[in-house]
Coordinates of C-alpha atoms and ligand atoms in Angstrom, one line a residue:
E1 CA -41.3 -105.0 -38.2
A2 CA -40.0 -103.4 -41.4
Q3 CA -37.6 -101.4 -39.5
E4 CA -36.3 -104.5 -37.6
Q5 CA -35.7 -106.2 -40.9
Q6 CA -33.9 -103.3 -42.2
R7 CA -31.6 -103.1 -39.1
Q8 CA -30.9 -106.9 -39.6
V9 CA -30.0 -106.4 -43.3
A10 CA -27.6 -103.5 -42.2
V11 CA -26.0 -105.8 -39.6
Y12 CA -25.5 -108.5 -42.1
A13 CA -24.1 -106.2 -44.6
A14 CA -21.6 -105.0 -41.9
D15 CA -20.7 -108.4 -41.1
L16 CA -20.1 -109.4 -44.6
Q17 CA -17.9 -106.1 -45.0
E18 CA -15.9 -107.0 -41.9
I19 CA -15.3 -110.7 -43.2
R20 CA -14.2 -109.3 -46.6
S21 CA -11.7 -106.7 -45.0
R22 CA -10.4 -109.5 -42.8
R23 CA -9.8 -111.8 -45.5
A24 CA -8.1 -109.0 -47.8
R25 CA -5.8 -108.3 -44.9
L26 CA -5.2 -112.2 -44.2
G27 CA -4.4 -112.6 -47.8
R28 CA -1.9 -109.7 -47.8
L29 CA -0.2 -111.0 -44.6
L30 CA 0.0 -114.6 -46.1
T31 CA 1.7 -113.2 -49.3
G32 CA 4.6 -112.3 -47.1
A33 CA 4.5 -115.4 -45.0
V34 CA 7.0 -117.7 -47.1
T35 CA 9.5 -114.8 -47.7
S36 CA 9.5 -113.9 -43.9
G37 CA 10.0 -117.5 -43.0
E38 CA 6.7 -117.9 -41.2
I39 CA 5.9 -121.2 -42.6
E40 CA 6.7 -124.1 -40.3
V41 CA 6.1 -127.7 -40.4
H42 CA 5.0 -130.1 -37.9
Y43 CA 5.2 -133.8 -38.3
Q44 CA 2.7 -136.6 -37.4
P45 CA 3.7 -140.3 -37.2
V46 CA 2.2 -142.8 -39.4
V47 CA 2.6 -146.2 -37.4
D48 CA 2.5 -149.8 -37.7
P49 CA -0.8 -150.8 -35.7
H50 CA 0.9 -154.0 -34.3
T51 CA 4.3 -152.8 -33.2
G52 CA 4.0 -149.1 -32.8
R53 CA 6.8 -148.6 -35.0
R54 CA 6.9 -145.2 -36.8
V55 CA 7.0 -146.0 -40.5
K56 CA 6.4 -142.6 -41.9
A57 CA 5.7 -139.0 -40.9
E58 CA 3.1 -136.6 -42.6
A59 CA 4.4 -133.0 -43.0
L60 CA 1.6 -130.6 -42.0
A61 CA 2.1 -126.8 -42.6
R62 CA 1.6 -124.2 -39.8
W63 CA 1.8 -120.4 -40.1
R64 CA 3.7 -118.6 -37.2
H65 CA 2.3 -115.1 -37.2
H66 CA 3.0 -112.6 -34.4
G67 CA 4.0 -115.5 -32.2
R68 CA 0.8 -117.4 -32.8
L69 CA 0.6 -120.8 -34.6
H70 CA -2.1 -120.9 -37.1
P71 CA -3.6 -124.4 -38.2
P72 CA -3.9 -124.8 -41.9
D73 CA -7.7 -124.9 -41.8
E74 CA -7.6 -121.1 -41.0
W75 CA -5.7 -120.1 -44.1
I76 CA -5.1 -122.9 -46.7
P77 CA -8.5 -122.4 -48.4
L78 CA -7.8 -118.7 -48.8
A79 CA -4.2 -119.3 -49.8
E80 CA -5.2 -121.9 -52.6
R81 CA -8.0 -119.2 -53.9
R82 CA -5.3 -116.5 -53.8
G83 CA -2.9 -118.6 -55.9
L84 CA -0.5 -118.5 -52.9
M85 CA -0.5 -122.4 -52.6
P86 CA 2.2 -123.3 -55.0
A87 CA 4.7 -121.1 -53.1
I88 CA 3.6 -122.3 -49.5
G89 CA 3.5 -125.9 -50.7
E90 CA 7.0 -125.7 -52.2
E91 CA 8.3 -124.2 -49.1
V92 CA 6.7 -127.1 -46.9
L93 CA 8.3 -129.6 -49.5
R94 CA 11.9 -127.8 -49.1
I95 CA 11.4 -128.1 -45.3
A96 CA 10.3 -131.7 -45.4
A97 CA 13.1 -132.9 -47.6
R98 CA 15.6 -131.2 -45.4
D99 CA 14.2 -132.6 -42.2
Q100 CA 13.8 -136.1 -43.7
V101 CA 17.3 -137.3 -42.7
R102 CA 16.6 -136.2 -38.9
L103 CA 13.2 -138.0 -38.9
G104 CA 14.8 -141.2 -40.0
C105 CA 11.8 -142.2 -42.0
P106 CA 10.0 -141.3 -45.3
V107 CA 8.1 -138.2 -45.0
A108 CA 4.6 -137.4 -46.7
V109 CA 3.9 -133.9 -48.2
N110 CA 0.4 -132.6 -49.1
V111 CA 0.0 -131.4 -52.6
S112 CA -2.8 -128.8 -53.3
P113 CA -4.9 -129.1 -56.5
G114 CA -3.5 -125.7 -58.0
Q115 CA 0.1 -127.3 -57.3
L116 CA -1.0 -130.5 -59.2
A117 CA -2.5 -128.5 -62.0
A118 CA 0.7 -126.3 -62.7
P119 CA 2.2 -127.2 -65.9
D120 CA 5.8 -127.2 -64.4
F121 CA 4.9 -129.3 -61.2
V122 CA 7.1 -132.3 -61.9
A123 CA 10.2 -130.1 -62.6
T124 CA 9.5 -128.0 -59.6
V125 CA 9.3 -131.2 -57.2
L126 CA 12.4 -132.4 -58.8
R127 CA 14.3 -129.3 -58.3
I128 CA 13.2 -128.7 -54.7
V129 CA 13.9 -132.3 -53.6
G130 CA 17.2 -132.2 -55.5
D131 CA 19.9 -134.0 -53.6
S132 CA 18.5 -133.2 -50.2
C133 CA 17.2 -136.7 -49.8
P134 CA 16.4 -139.8 -51.9
R135 CA 13.1 -139.6 -53.9
E136 CA 12.0 -143.0 -52.3
R137 CA 11.7 -141.0 -48.9
I138 CA 9.2 -138.6 -50.3
V139 CA 5.5 -139.5 -50.5
L140 CA 3.2 -137.0 -52.3
E141 CA -0.4 -136.9 -50.8
I142 CA -3.0 -135.9 -53.3
T143 CA -6.7 -135.7 -52.9
E144 CA -9.2 -137.2 -55.4
D145 CA -10.8 -134.0 -56.4
A146 CA -7.4 -132.5 -57.4
I147 CA -7.0 -135.7 -59.6
M148 CA -10.4 -135.6 -61.1
A149 CA -10.3 -132.0 -62.0
D150 CA -8.2 -133.0 -65.1
F151 CA -8.0 -136.7 -65.0
A152 CA -5.8 -137.5 -68.0
G153 CA -3.5 -134.7 -67.0
A154 CA -3.2 -135.9 -63.4
L155 CA -2.6 -139.5 -64.5
R156 CA 0.4 -138.4 -66.7
V157 CA 1.9 -136.4 -63.8
L158 CA 1.4 -139.2 -61.3
Q159 CA 3.1 -141.6 -63.7
E160 CA 6.0 -139.1 -64.2
L161 CA 6.4 -138.7 -60.5
R162 CA 6.4 -142.4 -59.7
A163 CA 8.7 -143.2 -62.5
A164 CA 11.1 -140.6 -60.9
G165 CA 11.0 -142.6 -57.7
F166 CA 8.4 -140.7 -55.5
S167 CA 5.3 -142.5 -53.9
I168 CA 1.8 -141.3 -54.3
A169 CA -0.8 -141.5 -51.6
L170 CA -4.6 -140.9 -52.2
D171 CA -5.6 -138.6 -49.5
D172 CA -9.1 -138.3 -47.8
F173 CA -10.3 -141.4 -49.8
G174 CA -14.1 -141.8 -49.8
T175 CA -15.0 -138.1 -49.4
K176 CA -15.1 -137.0 -52.9
Y177 CA -17.4 -139.0 -55.0
S178 CA -15.0 -140.1 -57.5
S179 CA -16.1 -143.3 -59.2
L180 CA -14.2 -146.5 -58.4
S181 CA -13.3 -147.4 -62.1
R182 CA -11.6 -144.2 -62.1
V183 CA -9.7 -144.7 -58.9
A184 CA -8.5 -148.0 -60.1
Q185 CA -6.8 -146.2 -63.1
V186 CA -4.8 -143.8 -60.9
P187 CA -1.2 -144.8 -60.4
F188 CA -0.8 -144.6 -56.6
D189 CA 0.8 -146.5 -53.9
I190 CA -1.0 -145.6 -50.6
L191 CA -4.8 -145.3 -49.9
K192 CA -5.5 -143.0 -46.8
I193 CA -8.9 -143.9 -45.6
D194 CA -10.6 -140.7 -44.3
R195 CA -11.2 -139.8 -40.7
S196 CA -15.0 -139.8 -41.2
F197 CA -14.9 -143.6 -41.8
I198 CA -12.9 -144.2 -38.7
Q199 CA -15.2 -142.2 -36.6
R200 CA -18.0 -144.8 -37.6
I201 CA -15.9 -147.9 -37.3
E202 CA -17.7 -149.0 -34.1
D203 CA -21.0 -149.3 -35.8
E204 CA -21.8 -152.3 -37.7
Q205 CA -22.3 -150.5 -41.1
G206 CA -19.2 -148.2 -40.6
R207 CA -16.9 -151.2 -40.0
A208 CA -18.3 -153.0 -43.2
M209 CA -17.4 -149.8 -44.9
V210 CA -13.8 -149.7 -43.6
A211 CA -13.4 -153.5 -44.2
A212 CA -14.6 -152.9 -47.9
I213 CA -12.1 -150.1 -48.5
Q214 CA -9.4 -152.3 -47.0
A215 CA -10.4 -155.1 -49.2
L216 CA -10.2 -152.8 -52.3
T217 CA -6.8 -151.5 -51.2
H218 CA -5.3 -155.0 -51.1
A219 CA -7.1 -156.2 -54.3
L220 CA -5.3 -153.2 -56.0
G221 CA -1.9 -154.2 -54.4
K222 CA -1.8 -150.8 -52.4
V223 CA -1.1 -150.0 -48.9
S224 CA -3.8 -148.5 -46.5
V225 CA -3.5 -145.9 -43.9
A226 CA -6.3 -145.1 -41.4
E227 CA -6.5 -141.4 -40.5
G228 CA -7.8 -139.8 -37.5
V229 CA -7.3 -142.8 -35.2
E230 CA -8.3 -141.5 -31.7
T231 CA -9.4 -144.3 -29.5
P232 CA -8.1 -147.8 -28.5
A233 CA -11.5 -149.3 -29.8
Q234 CA -10.9 -147.9 -33.2
L235 CA -7.3 -149.1 -33.2
T236 CA -8.3 -152.8 -32.2
A237 CA -11.1 -152.7 -35.0
L238 CA -8.3 -151.5 -37.4
R239 CA -6.0 -154.3 -36.5
E240 CA -8.8 -156.9 -36.9
I241 CA -9.7 -155.6 -40.4
G242 CA -6.0 -155.6 -41.3
C243 CA -5.3 -152.1 -42.0
D244 CA -1.5 -151.6 -42.9
L245 CA -0.7 -148.4 -41.1
V246 CA -2.7 -146.0 -38.7
Q247 CA -2.2 -142.3 -37.9
G248 CA -4.1 -140.3 -35.5
F249 CA -4.0 -138.4 -32.1
L250 CA -4.0 -141.8 -30.3
T251 CA -0.6 -142.9 -31.9
G252 CA 0.9 -139.4 -32.1
R253 CA 0.0 -135.8 -32.7
P254 CA 1.7 -133.4 -35.1
E255 CA 4.7 -132.0 -33.4
P256 CA 7.8 -129.8 -34.3
I257 CA 10.8 -131.7 -35.7
E258 CA 12.7 -131.5 -32.4
A259 CA 9.9 -133.6 -30.6
A260 CA 9.2 -135.9 -33.5
E261 CA 12.9 -136.7 -33.9
L262 CA 13.1 -137.8 -30.2
A263 CA 9.8 -140.0 -30.5
T264 CA 10.2 -143.2 -28.6
E265 CA 10.2 -146.5 -30.2
T266 CA 7.7 -148.3 -27.9
P267 CA 4.6 -146.2 -27.2
S268 CA 2.2 -146.8 -24.4
W269 CA -0.8 -147.7 -26.6
V270 CA 0.9 -150.8 -28.2
Ligands
C2E301 P1 -4.9 -133.9 -44.2 O1 -4.0 -133.9 -45.1 O2 -6.1 -134.9 -44.0 O3 -4.2 -134.1 -42.8 C1 -4.4 -134.6 -41.5 C2 -5.3 -133.6 -40.5 O4 -5.9 -134.4 -39.6 C3 -4.3 -132.7 -39.9 O5 -4.7 -131.6 -39.6 C4 -4.0 -133.5 -38.6 O6 -3.5 -132.7 -37.5 C5 -5.6 -134.0 -38.3 N1 -5.4 -135.2 -37.4 C6 -4.5 -136.1 -37.3 N2 -4.9 -136.9 -36.4 C7 -6.2 -136.7 -36.0 C8 -7.2 -137.3 -35.0 O7 -6.8 -138.2 -34.3 N3 -8.1 -136.5 -34.9 C9 -8.5 -135.3 -35.5 N4 -9.7 -134.8 -35.2 N5 -7.6 -134.9 -36.4 C10 -6.5 -135.5 -36.7 P2 -4.0 -130.2 -39.9 O8 -2.5 -130.2 -39.7 O9 -4.8 -129.1 -39.2 O10 -4.3 -130.0 -41.5 C11 -5.7 -129.9 -42.0 C12 -5.5 -129.9 -43.5 O11 -4.8 -128.9 -44.0 C13 -4.8 -131.3 -44.0 O12 -5.7 -132.4 -44.0 C14 -4.6 -131.0 -45.4 O13 -5.7 -131.1 -46.4 C15 -4.2 -129.4 -45.3 N6 -2.7 -129.1 -45.3 C16 -1.8 -129.1 -44.3 N7 -0.7 -129.0 -44.6 C17 -0.5 -128.7 -45.9 C18 0.3 -128.5 -47.0 O14 1.5 -128.4 -46.7 N8 -0.2 -128.4 -48.2 C19 -1.4 -128.5 -48.6 N9 -1.9 -128.3 -49.8 N10 -2.4 -128.8 -47.5 C20 -2.0 -129.0 -46.2
CA302 CA1 -2.8 -135.4 -46.0
CA303 CA1 -6.2 -136.9 -45.1
CA304 CA1 -8.8 -134.8 -44.0

């Protein structure tokens, strides 16, 4: 018995060691990803739920390494911990601002907590966007936890960004336990209802939650975007509730710019 326990501890330690060394290797590879041009951007349409028209596109980072395309969940948390997110996030913003003209609609770019907290964030955004596209065509998506980390500081930064012409979207709304009174103080334009709510929209309670978030959004004079819409039933419920815009696999997957550029105007799901 004791021997078996010891053996298990040894296996566990070896596993931990392997995870650690894999992480260290991944961290080293990621450090070079920007300079080697391995960061790519895919675009997912954000559409009008009634007409199907693409109103916007969200820029989503991809890492191309040795021919494989790695989704952000595999490496963004590590990149953020290693302090690599400012560089990677800036690369995504640069690419998105450049591609915006080809997309023909505003483009939304995700901002990491580390980026938002950087003292030169506003200046950096202004420098990168520069003259590549009008600021009105850039939406910056920010999560509640990034804002709550330094509430007063974040409010200042968001005010500056809006004054400069950018739009602000509150990303993954409802997942981060921030108080509503604080949310109401945040200068933002768009509220993105997290996918976890949309998944439950067919239950009575789930639907009531989405309707409540929708009512809050409109009461604050903001625009709502439902995230992770996958089924026609979810889309129907969102239309009935009066959600402004939808985004999800049903209405369009993230795609490279070449495909996003060619997207048709009247999709099959309308
Ligand atoms: P997010 O900002 O909430 O982006 C939406 C994610 O949901 C994307 O995953 C998208 O592919 C996925 N998605 C869209 N529609 C559906 C759907 O109908 N069903 C399901 N199951 N998923 C859907 P992705 O591209 O893997 O990105 C994951 C997260 O990584 C993003 O979540 C965002 O938090 C982060 N991320 C991506 N790109 C960047 C970036 O450039 N900078 C920063 N800081 N974070 C990024
Ligand atoms: Ca987002
Ligand atoms: Ca989101
Ligand atoms: Ca999310």
